[in-house]
Amino acid sequence: MTDLPFEQVRTLLAVVDEGTFDAAAKVLHVTPSAVSQRIKALEQSTGRVLLMRTKPARPTESGQTVVRYARQLAALEREVRAGLGVAEDGSPARLPIAVNADSLATWFLPALTRMPQQLPVCFELHCEDESYTATLLREGRVMAAVTSSAEPVAGCTARPLGLARYLPSARPEFVERHLSTGPLAECLPEAPVIVFDRRDELQDAFVRELTGGARGASSVRHHVPTSEGFCDAVVAGLGWGLLPEQQALSHFASGDLVGFAPERPFDVPLHWQQWKLDVPALALVAEAVATAAAQALHAPG
């Protein structure tokens, strides 16, 4: 395999980040035809199909390897320029980070405000389920992630952040109607439930734990794919759900919701994974996230 021209590698990264050849062309200030030619040349030199021509465009498994390489090169080039005092174009560094919706709605954004305000950084947050965020690292789409996976992605480091605590919650009327006719282990699998999306297995995991693995949550489930909307759906009485402790306690205090299994909080371990790159901005984010997590999450054990 021949050397990988940086221009072609950077073009692949632009297509993956922007989603289409046309959008990548605008960012790179070239024509869509030039973008297409660079991608074809890169695929010919590697002997691999690197890009799925979908909308949005997505890297193949081989393409993920090149995308990770491209993003690492771009980050290192920016650090070298900064160290030499060579202005690039005045644009700030871009840090793509994957984070789950509940962390984003509760403790993660305050962590970013701990960053030095004079630091020229733009955050690009990708909101995904905590069990899927590591996949974005593996694909090279992000440089760091809050994830439930303790096993480091290849080329990454991992550090524990703490336990995100969830409380089983429902409206008092919902509890009376659906959860008071017998033992909880019998009633809960039949009760309507709120889930985030089709990848959300949190409620199923809680019911399996409650029933000794015999059953999961009800097939009567409402998909509500935002953290705030999920909470609103539980408050509205559409179903029960596991709410982040911070959200749940405020509604318990107002009487809108009750915790119907107070002796059974459900904890999800969270970890911070990031690329093994000597990028000062990324190191500062990691420390800010770890500090905020230590204050907002529960310690293991």
PDB file of C-alpha atoms in Angstrom:
ATOM      1  CA  MET A   1       0.000   0.000   0.000  1.00  0.00           C
ATOM      2  CA  THR A   2       1.301   3.465  -0.895  1.00  0.00           C
ATOM      3  CA  ASP A   3       1.469   6.432   1.480  1.00  0.00           C
ATOM      4  CA  LEU A   4      -1.849   8.049   2.375  1.00  0.00           C
ATOM      5  CA  PRO A   5      -1.917  11.646   1.096  1.00  0.00           C
ATOM      6  CA  PHE A   6      -3.134  13.929   3.876  1.00  0.00           C
ATOM      7  CA  GLU A   7      -5.371  15.809   1.438  1.00  0.00           C
ATOM      8  CA  GLN A   8      -7.263  12.622   0.609  1.00  0.00           C
ATOM      9  CA  VAL A   9      -7.414  11.484   4.229  1.00  0.00           C
ATOM     10  CA  ARG A  10      -8.725  14.876   5.319  1.00  0.00           C
ATOM     11  CA  THR A  11     -11.354  14.724   2.582  1.00  0.00           C
ATOM     12  CA  LEU A  12     -12.630  11.369   3.859  1.00  0.00           C
ATOM     13  CA  LEU A  13     -12.908  12.849   7.349  1.00  0.00           C
ATOM     14  CA  ALA A  14     -14.839  15.842   5.998  1.00  0.00           C
ATOM     15  CA  VAL A  15     -17.343  13.594   4.199  1.00  0.00           C
ATOM     16  CA  VAL A  16     -17.909  11.526   7.353  1.00  0.00           C
ATOM     17  CA  ASP A  17     -18.290  14.621   9.544  1.00  0.00           C
ATOM     18  CA  GLU A  18     -20.506  16.579   7.140  1.00  0.00           C
ATOM     19  CA  GLY A  19     -22.519  13.618   5.868  1.00  0.00           C
ATOM     20  CA  THR A  20     -22.447  14.311   2.108  1.00  0.00           C
ATOM     21  CA  PHE A  21     -19.947  15.032  -0.656  1.00  0.00           C
ATOM     22  CA  ASP A  22     -21.569  18.408  -1.336  1.00  0.00           C
ATOM     23  CA  ALA A  23     -21.318  19.521   2.302  1.00  0.00           C
ATOM     24  CA  ALA A  24     -17.708  18.322   2.509  1.00  0.00           C
ATOM     25  CA  ALA A  25     -16.902  20.253  -0.661  1.00  0.00           C
ATOM     26  CA  LYS A  26     -18.169  23.486   0.911  1.00  0.00           C
ATOM     27  CA  VAL A  27     -16.050  22.970   4.021  1.00  0.00           C
ATOM     28  CA  LEU A  28     -12.947  22.150   1.978  1.00  0.00           C
ATOM     29  CA  HIS A  29     -13.612  24.924  -0.584  1.00  0.00           C
ATOM     30  CA  VAL A  30     -13.435  22.515  -3.519  1.00  0.00           C
ATOM     31  CA  THR A  31     -15.986  21.073  -5.923  1.00  0.00           C
ATOM     32  CA  PRO A  32     -18.033  17.934  -5.138  1.00  0.00           C
ATOM     33  CA  SER A  33     -16.295  16.337  -8.128  1.00  0.00           C
ATOM     34  CA  ALA A  34     -12.900  16.936  -6.494  1.00  0.00           C
ATOM     35  CA  VAL A  35     -14.170  15.349  -3.278  1.00  0.00           C
ATOM     36  CA  SER A  36     -15.376  12.296  -5.198  1.00  0.00           C
ATOM     37  CA  GLN A  37     -12.061  11.983  -7.050  1.00  0.00           C
ATOM     38  CA  ARG A  38     -10.050  12.162  -3.809  1.00  0.00           C
ATOM     39  CA  ILE A  39     -12.168   9.483  -2.143  1.00  0.00           C
ATOM     40  CA  LYS A  40     -11.843   7.195  -5.175  1.00  0.00           C
ATOM     41  CA  ALA A  41      -8.076   7.741  -5.263  1.00  0.00           C
ATOM     42  CA  LEU A  42      -7.798   6.941  -1.573  1.00  0.00           C
ATOM     43  CA  GLU A  43      -9.853   3.772  -1.993  1.00  0.00           C
ATOM     44  CA  GLN A  44      -7.701   2.713  -4.927  1.00  0.00           C
ATOM     45  CA  SER A  45      -4.463   3.278  -3.014  1.00  0.00           C
ATOM     46  CA  THR A  46      -5.709   1.344   0.043  1.00  0.00           C
ATOM     47  CA  GLY A  47      -7.432  -1.356  -1.967  1.00  0.00           C
ATOM     48  CA  ARG A  48     -10.486  -0.999   0.280  1.00  0.00           C
ATOM     49  CA  VAL A  49     -13.959   0.501   0.057  1.00  0.00           C
ATOM     50  CA  LEU A  50     -13.787   3.193   2.727  1.00  0.00           C
ATOM     51  CA  LEU A  51     -17.163   4.873   2.463  1.00  0.00           C
ATOM     52  CA  MET A  52     -20.756   3.706   2.278  1.00  0.00           C
ATOM     53  CA  ARG A  53     -22.496   6.064  -0.168  1.00  0.00           C
ATOM     54  CA  THR A  54     -25.548   6.490   2.025  1.00  0.00           C
ATOM     55  CA  LYS A  55     -27.214   9.621   3.381  1.00  0.00           C
ATOM     56  CA  PRO A  56     -25.505  10.464   5.588  1.00  0.00           C
ATOM     57  CA  ALA A  57     -22.324   8.839   4.309  1.00  0.00           C
ATOM     58  CA  ARG A  58     -20.784   6.393   6.784  1.00  0.00           C
ATOM     59  CA  PRO A  59     -17.333   4.809   6.923  1.00  0.00           C
ATOM     60  CA  THR A  60     -16.882   1.102   6.372  1.00  0.00           C
ATOM     61  CA  GLU A  61     -14.836  -0.865   8.899  1.00  0.00           C
ATOM     62  CA  SER A  62     -11.700  -0.052   6.898  1.00  0.00           C
ATOM     63  CA  GLY A  63     -12.871   3.533   6.591  1.00  0.00           C
ATOM     64  CA  GLN A  64     -13.177   3.800  10.365  1.00  0.00           C
ATOM     65  CA  THR A  65      -9.466   3.062  10.664  1.00  0.00           C
ATOM     66  CA  VAL A  66      -8.615   5.841   8.206  1.00  0.00           C
ATOM     67  CA  VAL A  67     -11.041   8.267   9.862  1.00  0.00           C
ATOM     68  CA  ARG A  68      -9.400   7.713  13.253  1.00  0.00           C
ATOM     69  CA  TYR A  69      -6.012   8.312  11.628  1.00  0.00           C
ATOM     70  CA  ALA A  70      -7.291  11.485   9.935  1.00  0.00           C
ATOM     71  CA  ARG A  71      -8.742  12.905  13.130  1.00  0.00           C
ATOM     72  CA  GLN A  72      -5.565  12.170  15.048  1.00  0.00           C
ATOM     73  CA  LEU A  73      -3.465  13.842  12.348  1.00  0.00           C
ATOM     74  CA  ALA A  74      -5.694  16.911  12.393  1.00  0.00           C
ATOM     75  CA  ALA A  75      -5.459  17.207  16.186  1.00  0.00           C
ATOM     76  CA  LEU A  76      -1.683  16.770  16.181  1.00  0.00           C
ATOM     77  CA  GLU A  77      -1.247  19.265  13.344  1.00  0.00           C
ATOM     78  CA  ARG A  78      -3.214  21.856  15.306  1.00  0.00           C
ATOM     79  CA  GLU A  79      -1.072  21.281  18.394  1.00  0.00           C
ATOM     80  CA  VAL A  80       2.142  21.623  16.375  1.00  0.00           C
ATOM     81  CA  ARG A  81       0.944  24.865  14.823  1.00  0.00           C
ATOM     82  CA  ALA A  82      -0.031  26.207  18.232  1.00  0.00           C
ATOM     83  CA  GLY A  83       3.363  25.245  19.653  1.00  0.00           C
ATOM     84  CA  LEU A  84       5.133  27.022  16.794  1.00  0.00           C
ATOM     85  CA  GLY A  85       2.931  30.072  17.136  1.00  0.00           C
ATOM     86  CA  VAL A  86       1.769  29.650  13.562  1.00  0.00           C
ATOM     87  CA  ALA A  87      -1.789  30.853  13.071  1.00  0.00           C
ATOM     88  CA  GLU A  88      -3.974  28.430  11.186  1.00  0.00           C
ATOM     89  CA  ASP A  89      -7.113  30.295  10.187  1.00  0.00           C
ATOM     90  CA  GLY A  90      -8.270  31.664  13.514  1.00  0.00           C
ATOM     91  CA  SER A  91     -10.758  28.841  13.954  1.00  0.00           C
ATOM     92  CA  PRO A  92     -10.972  27.101  17.336  1.00  0.00           C
ATOM     93  CA  ALA A  93     -10.084  23.465  17.928  1.00  0.00           C
ATOM     94  CA  ARG A  94     -13.025  21.111  17.483  1.00  0.00           C
ATOM     95  CA  LEU A  95     -13.507  18.362  20.067  1.00  0.00           C
ATOM     96  CA  PRO A  96     -16.159  15.764  19.118  1.00  0.00           C
ATOM     97  CA  ILE A  97     -17.392  13.988  22.268  1.00  0.00           C
ATOM     98  CA  ALA A  98     -20.055  11.305  22.704  1.00  0.00           C
ATOM     99  CA  VAL A  99     -22.249  11.464  25.802  1.00  0.00           C
ATOM    100  CA  ASN A 100     -25.483   9.779  26.874  1.00  0.00           C
ATOM    101  CA  ALA A 101     -28.653  11.860  27.065  1.00  0.00           C
ATOM    102  CA  ASP A 102     -29.148  11.597  30.833  1.00  0.00           C
ATOM    103  CA  SER A 103     -25.614  12.799  31.599  1.00  0.00           C
ATOM    104  CA  LEU A 104     -26.079  15.612  29.102  1.00  0.00           C
ATOM    105  CA  ALA A 105     -29.326  16.657  30.803  1.00  0.00           C
ATOM    106  CA  THR A 106     -27.883  16.578  34.322  1.00  0.00           C
ATOM    107  CA  TRP A 107     -24.162  16.917  35.099  1.00  0.00           C
ATOM    108  CA  PHE A 108     -22.149  16.941  31.866  1.00  0.00           C
ATOM    109  CA  LEU A 109     -22.728  20.472  30.565  1.00  0.00           C
ATOM    110  CA  PRO A 110     -21.638  22.076  33.878  1.00  0.00           C
ATOM    111  CA  ALA A 111     -18.394  20.123  33.452  1.00  0.00           C
ATOM    112  CA  LEU A 112     -17.681  21.922  30.183  1.00  0.00           C
ATOM    113  CA  THR A 113     -18.111  25.318  31.834  1.00  0.00           C
ATOM    114  CA  ARG A 114     -15.057  24.468  33.963  1.00  0.00           C
ATOM    115  CA  MET A 115     -12.884  24.808  30.876  1.00  0.00           C
ATOM    116  CA  PRO A 116     -10.796  28.000  30.648  1.00  0.00           C
ATOM    117  CA  GLN A 117     -12.950  30.512  28.796  1.00  0.00           C
ATOM    118  CA  GLN A 118      -9.982  31.818  26.816  1.00  0.00           C
ATOM    119  CA  LEU A 119      -9.276  28.383  25.366  1.00  0.00           C
ATOM    120  CA  PRO A 120     -10.309  28.370  21.676  1.00  0.00           C
ATOM    121  CA  VAL A 121     -12.323  25.140  21.660  1.00  0.00           C
ATOM    122  CA  CYS A 122     -15.623  24.170  20.063  1.00  0.00           C
ATOM    123  CA  PHE A 123     -17.426  21.152  21.487  1.00  0.00           C
ATOM    124  CA  GLU A 124     -19.304  18.893  19.112  1.00  0.00           C
ATOM    125  CA  LEU A 125     -21.507  16.677  21.273  1.00  0.00           C
ATOM    126  CA  HIS A 126     -22.936  13.418  19.942  1.00  0.00           C
ATOM    127  CA  CYS A 127     -25.856  12.222  22.056  1.00  0.00           C
ATOM    128  CA  GLU A 128     -26.092   8.420  22.171  1.00  0.00           C
ATOM    129  CA  ASP A 129     -26.989   5.662  24.607  1.00  0.00           C
ATOM    130  CA  GLU A 130     -24.133   5.037  27.053  1.00  0.00           C
ATOM    131  CA  SER A 131     -23.802   1.471  25.765  1.00  0.00           C
ATOM    132  CA  TYR A 132     -23.269   2.782  22.209  1.00  0.00           C
ATOM    133  CA  THR A 133     -20.977   5.783  22.724  1.00  0.00           C
ATOM    134  CA  ALA A 134     -17.860   3.574  22.642  1.00  0.00           C
ATOM    135  CA  THR A 135     -18.855   2.564  19.117  1.00  0.00           C
ATOM    136  CA  LEU A 136     -18.474   6.188  18.015  1.00  0.00           C
ATOM    137  CA  LEU A 137     -14.939   6.126  19.417  1.00  0.00           C
ATOM    138  CA  ARG A 138     -14.227   2.920  17.518  1.00  0.00           C
ATOM    139  CA  GLU A 139     -15.551   4.470  14.307  1.00  0.00           C
ATOM    140  CA  GLY A 140     -13.345   7.536  14.781  1.00  0.00           C
ATOM    141  CA  ARG A 141     -16.323   9.882  14.865  1.00  0.00           C
ATOM    142  CA  VAL A 142     -15.431  11.241  18.315  1.00  0.00           C
ATOM    143  CA  MET A 143     -12.228  11.746  20.310  1.00  0.00           C
ATOM    144  CA  ALA A 144     -13.726  10.982  23.724  1.00  0.00           C
ATOM    145  CA  ALA A 145     -16.875   9.491  25.212  1.00  0.00           C
ATOM    146  CA  VAL A 146     -18.860   8.960  28.388  1.00  0.00           C
ATOM    147  CA  THR A 147     -19.599   5.259  28.164  1.00  0.00           C
ATOM    148  CA  SER A 148     -20.759   2.292  30.208  1.00  0.00           C
ATOM    149  CA  SER A 149     -17.900   0.222  28.780  1.00  0.00           C
ATOM    150  CA  ALA A 150     -14.874  -0.216  31.056  1.00  0.00           C
ATOM    151  CA  GLU A 151     -12.869  -1.996  28.349  1.00  0.00           C
ATOM    152  CA  PRO A 152     -10.806   0.601  26.453  1.00  0.00           C
ATOM    153  CA  VAL A 153     -11.383   0.897  22.738  1.00  0.00           C
ATOM    154  CA  ALA A 154      -8.167   0.204  20.807  1.00  0.00           C
ATOM    155  CA  GLY A 155      -5.965   3.287  20.987  1.00  0.00           C
ATOM    156  CA  CYS A 156      -7.895   4.759  23.917  1.00  0.00           C
ATOM    157  CA  THR A 157      -7.531   5.076  27.670  1.00  0.00           C
ATOM    158  CA  ALA A 158     -10.399   4.524  30.117  1.00  0.00           C
ATOM    159  CA  ARG A 159     -11.023   5.871  33.604  1.00  0.00           C
ATOM    160  CA  PRO A 160     -14.037   5.290  35.897  1.00  0.00           C
ATOM    161  CA  LEU A 161     -16.292   8.288  36.544  1.00  0.00           C
ATOM    162  CA  GLY A 162     -18.758   6.822  39.063  1.00  0.00           C
ATOM    163  CA  LEU A 163     -22.233   5.354  39.223  1.00  0.00           C
ATOM    164  CA  ALA A 164     -25.199   7.062  37.595  1.00  0.00           C
ATOM    165  CA  ARG A 165     -28.122   6.256  39.870  1.00  0.00           C
ATOM    166  CA  TYR A 166     -31.612   5.708  38.455  1.00  0.00           C
ATOM    167  CA  LEU A 167     -34.799   5.506  40.520  1.00  0.00           C
ATOM    168  CA  PRO A 168     -37.902   3.548  39.419  1.00  0.00           C
ATOM    169  CA  SER A 169     -40.584   6.218  39.199  1.00  0.00           C
ATOM    170  CA  ALA A 170     -44.253   6.646  38.309  1.00  0.00           C
ATOM    171  CA  ARG A 171     -47.260   8.825  39.024  1.00  0.00           C
ATOM    172  CA  PRO A 172     -49.119   7.920  42.244  1.00  0.00           C
ATOM    173  CA  GLU A 173     -52.244   7.165  40.193  1.00  0.00           C
ATOM    174  CA  PHE A 174     -50.229   4.908  37.888  1.00  0.00           C
ATOM    175  CA  VAL A 175     -48.881   2.974  40.861  1.00  0.00           C
ATOM    176  CA  GLU A 176     -52.395   2.550  42.225  1.00  0.00           C
ATOM    177  CA  ARG A 177     -53.758   1.363  38.893  1.00  0.00           C
ATOM    178  CA  HIS A 178     -50.934  -0.899  37.683  1.00  0.00           C
ATOM    179  CA  LEU A 179     -48.617  -1.791  40.552  1.00  0.00           C
ATOM    180  CA  SER A 180     -50.798  -2.364  43.610  1.00  0.00           C
ATOM    181  CA  THR A 181     -52.724  -5.477  42.608  1.00  0.00           C
ATOM    182  CA  GLY A 182     -50.017  -7.948  43.620  1.00  0.00           C
ATOM    183  CA  PRO A 183     -46.264  -8.399  44.132  1.00  0.00           C
ATOM    184  CA  LEU A 184     -44.174  -5.898  42.184  1.00  0.00           C
ATOM    185  CA  ALA A 185     -42.357  -8.713  40.368  1.00  0.00           C
ATOM    186  CA  GLU A 186     -45.693  -9.794  38.912  1.00  0.00           C
ATOM    187  CA  CYS A 187     -47.213  -6.382  38.211  1.00  0.00           C
ATOM    188  CA  LEU A 188     -44.269  -4.467  36.770  1.00  0.00           C
ATOM    189  CA  PRO A 189     -43.665  -6.697  33.701  1.00  0.00           C
ATOM    190  CA  GLU A 190     -47.273  -6.022  32.651  1.00  0.00           C
ATOM    191  CA  ALA A 191     -47.290  -2.260  33.268  1.00  0.00           C
ATOM    192  CA  PRO A 192     -46.824   0.263  30.417  1.00  0.00           C
ATOM    193  CA  VAL A 193     -43.253   1.503  30.336  1.00  0.00           C
ATOM    194  CA  ILE A 194     -41.307   4.440  28.900  1.00  0.00           C
ATOM    195  CA  VAL A 195     -38.097   3.706  26.984  1.00  0.00           C
ATOM    196  CA  PHE A 196     -35.669   6.114  25.358  1.00  0.00           C
ATOM    197  CA  ASP A 197     -35.355   4.287  22.034  1.00  0.00           C
ATOM    198  CA  ARG A 198     -34.986   0.763  20.686  1.00  0.00           C
ATOM    199  CA  ARG A 199     -31.442   0.508  22.050  1.00  0.00           C
ATOM    200  CA  ASP A 200     -32.563   1.412  25.571  1.00  0.00           C
ATOM    201  CA  GLU A 201     -32.479  -1.737  27.709  1.00  0.00           C
ATOM    202  CA  LEU A 202     -32.352  -0.028  31.103  1.00  0.00           C
ATOM    203  CA  GLN A 203     -35.957  -0.751  32.064  1.00  0.00           C
ATOM    204  CA  ASP A 204     -35.701  -4.327  30.815  1.00  0.00           C
ATOM    205  CA  ALA A 205     -32.537  -4.853  32.871  1.00  0.00           C
ATOM    206  CA  PHE A 206     -34.296  -3.560  35.990  1.00  0.00           C
ATOM    207  CA  VAL A 207     -37.264  -5.900  35.514  1.00  0.00           C
ATOM    208  CA  ARG A 208     -34.979  -8.857  34.809  1.00  0.00           C
ATOM    209  CA  GLU A 209     -33.134  -8.121  38.046  1.00  0.00           C
ATOM    210  CA  LEU A 210     -36.446  -7.864  39.900  1.00  0.00           C
ATOM    211  CA  THR A 211     -37.769 -11.145  38.470  1.00  0.00           C
ATOM    212  CA  GLY A 212     -34.536 -13.112  38.650  1.00  0.00           C
ATOM    213  CA  GLY A 213     -34.154 -13.001  34.879  1.00  0.00           C
ATOM    214  CA  ALA A 214     -37.586 -14.497  34.209  1.00  0.00           C
ATOM    215  CA  ARG A 215     -39.113 -11.488  32.459  1.00  0.00           C
ATOM    216  CA  GLY A 216     -38.373  -8.120  30.905  1.00  0.00           C
ATOM    217  CA  ALA A 217     -40.389  -4.925  30.785  1.00  0.00           C
ATOM    218  CA  SER A 218     -43.810  -4.826  29.129  1.00  0.00           C
ATOM    219  CA  SER A 219     -44.254  -4.855  25.364  1.00  0.00           C
ATOM    220  CA  VAL A 220     -46.548  -1.874  25.938  1.00  0.00           C
ATOM    221  CA  ARG A 221     -43.776   0.698  25.696  1.00  0.00           C
ATOM    222  CA  HIS A 222     -43.617   4.321  24.610  1.00  0.00           C
ATOM    223  CA  HIS A 223     -40.428   5.514  22.864  1.00  0.00           C
ATOM    224  CA  VAL A 224     -39.465   9.029  23.953  1.00  0.00           C
ATOM    225  CA  PRO A 225     -35.948   9.861  22.697  1.00  0.00           C
ATOM    226  CA  THR A 226     -34.995  12.855  24.867  1.00  0.00           C
ATOM    227  CA  SER A 227     -34.094  12.889  28.541  1.00  0.00           C
ATOM    228  CA  GLU A 228     -36.488  15.743  29.320  1.00  0.00           C
ATOM    229  CA  GLY A 229     -39.276  14.224  27.221  1.00  0.00           C
ATOM    230  CA  PHE A 230     -38.760  10.841  28.889  1.00  0.00           C
ATOM    231  CA  CYS A 231     -39.228  12.436  32.306  1.00  0.00           C
ATOM    232  CA  ASP A 232     -42.267  14.377  31.086  1.00  0.00           C
ATOM    233  CA  ALA A 233     -43.834  11.153  29.792  1.00  0.00           C
ATOM    234  CA  VAL A 234     -43.458   9.497  33.211  1.00  0.00           C
ATOM    235  CA  VAL A 235     -44.879  12.600  34.916  1.00  0.00           C
ATOM    236  CA  ALA A 236     -47.802  12.541  32.475  1.00  0.00           C
ATOM    237  CA  GLY A 237     -48.609   8.977  33.533  1.00  0.00           C
ATOM    238  CA  LEU A 238     -47.966   7.265  30.202  1.00  0.00           C
ATOM    239  CA  GLY A 239     -45.849   4.637  31.937  1.00  0.00           C
ATOM    240  CA  TRP A 240     -43.189   4.003  34.532  1.00  0.00           C
ATOM    241  CA  GLY A 241     -39.498   4.577  33.949  1.00  0.00           C
ATOM    242  CA  LEU A 242     -36.063   4.756  35.512  1.00  0.00           C
ATOM    243  CA  LEU A 243     -35.223   8.421  36.016  1.00  0.00           C
ATOM    244  CA  PRO A 244     -31.829   9.921  36.832  1.00  0.00           C
ATOM    245  CA  GLU A 245     -31.721  10.576  40.560  1.00  0.00           C
ATOM    246  CA  GLN A 246     -31.501  14.360  40.133  1.00  0.00           C
ATOM    247  CA  GLN A 247     -34.643  14.440  37.998  1.00  0.00           C
ATOM    248  CA  ALA A 248     -36.565  11.951  40.097  1.00  0.00           C
ATOM    249  CA  LEU A 249     -35.976  13.550  43.505  1.00  0.00           C
ATOM    250  CA  SER A 250     -37.321  16.938  42.424  1.00  0.00           C
ATOM    251  CA  HIS A 251     -40.564  15.291  41.255  1.00  0.00           C
ATOM    252  CA  PHE A 252     -40.779  13.153  44.396  1.00  0.00           C
ATOM    253  CA  ALA A 253     -40.586  16.357  46.444  1.00  0.00           C
ATOM    254  CA  SER A 254     -43.447  17.952  44.489  1.00  0.00           C
ATOM    255  CA  GLY A 255     -45.597  14.817  44.695  1.00  0.00           C
ATOM    256  CA  ASP A 256     -45.849  14.457  40.902  1.00  0.00           C
ATOM    257  CA  LEU A 257     -44.045  11.121  41.115  1.00  0.00           C
ATOM    258  CA  VAL A 258     -43.287   8.440  43.665  1.00  0.00           C
ATOM    259  CA  GLY A 259     -40.487   5.947  43.898  1.00  0.00           C
ATOM    260  CA  PHE A 260     -42.305   2.622  43.865  1.00  0.00           C
ATOM    261  CA  ALA A 261     -39.197   0.543  44.712  1.00  0.00           C
ATOM    262  CA  PRO A 262     -37.125   2.781  47.000  1.00  0.00           C
ATOM    263  CA  GLU A 263     -35.001  -0.137  48.159  1.00  0.00           C
ATOM    264  CA  ARG A 264     -33.964  -0.908  44.560  1.00  0.00           C
ATOM    265  CA  PRO A 265     -32.030   1.967  42.975  1.00  0.00           C
ATOM    266  CA  PHE A 266     -30.455   0.960  39.676  1.00  0.00           C
ATOM    267  CA  ASP A 267     -26.831   2.006  39.203  1.00  0.00           C
ATOM    268  CA  VAL A 268     -25.018   2.272  35.861  1.00  0.00           C
ATOM    269  CA  PRO A 269     -21.218   2.574  35.961  1.00  0.00           C
ATOM    270  CA  LEU A 270     -19.910   5.320  33.686  1.00  0.00           C
ATOM    271  CA  HIS A 271     -16.405   5.659  32.288  1.00  0.00           C
ATOM    272  CA  TRP A 272     -14.482   8.287  30.369  1.00  0.00           C
ATOM    273  CA  GLN A 273     -12.624   7.012  27.332  1.00  0.00           C
ATOM    274  CA  GLN A 274     -10.408   9.150  25.119  1.00  0.00           C
ATOM    275  CA  TRP A 275      -7.786   8.754  22.457  1.00  0.00           C
ATOM    276  CA  LYS A 276      -4.160   8.348  23.502  1.00  0.00           C
ATOM    277  CA  LEU A 277      -3.142  11.708  22.101  1.00  0.00           C
ATOM    278  CA  ASP A 278      -1.073  14.456  23.677  1.00  0.00           C
ATOM    279  CA  VAL A 279      -3.702  17.136  23.081  1.00  0.00           C
ATOM    280  CA  PRO A 280      -3.819  19.683  25.943  1.00  0.00           C
ATOM    281  CA  ALA A 281      -7.429  20.705  25.258  1.00  0.00           C
ATOM    282  CA  LEU A 282      -8.557  17.080  25.478  1.00  0.00           C
ATOM    283  CA  ALA A 283      -6.639  16.594  28.725  1.00  0.00           C
ATOM    284  CA  LEU A 284      -8.326  19.665  30.220  1.00  0.00           C
ATOM    285  CA  VAL A 285     -11.757  18.356  29.234  1.00  0.00           C
ATOM    286  CA  ALA A 286     -10.974  15.001  30.824  1.00  0.00           C
ATOM    287  CA  GLU A 287     -10.088  16.627  34.144  1.00  0.00           C
ATOM    288  CA  ALA A 288     -13.157  18.867  34.070  1.00  0.00           C
ATOM    289  CA  VAL A 289     -15.409  15.889  33.370  1.00  0.00           C
ATOM    290  CA  ALA A 290     -13.803  13.790  36.114  1.00  0.00           C
ATOM    291  CA  THR A 291     -14.234  16.606  38.658  1.00  0.00           C
ATOM    292  CA  ALA A 292     -17.894  17.178  37.781  1.00  0.00           C
ATOM    293  CA  ALA A 293     -18.613  13.437  37.784  1.00  0.00           C
ATOM    294  CA  ALA A 294     -17.073  13.046  41.247  1.00  0.00           C
ATOM    295  CA  GLN A 295     -19.570  15.605  42.566  1.00  0.00           C
ATOM    296  CA  ALA A 296     -22.654  14.338  40.679  1.00  0.00           C
ATOM    297  CA  LEU A 297     -22.255  10.552  40.573  1.00  0.00           C
ATOM    298  CA  HIS A 298     -22.089   7.914  43.291  1.00  0.00           C
ATOM    299  CA  ALA A 299     -18.815   6.257  44.216  1.00  0.00           C
ATOM    300  CA  PRO A 300     -18.617   2.520  43.434  1.00  0.00           C
ATOM    301  CA  GLY A 301     -19.215   0.190  46.371  1.00  0.00           C
TER     302      GLY A 301
END
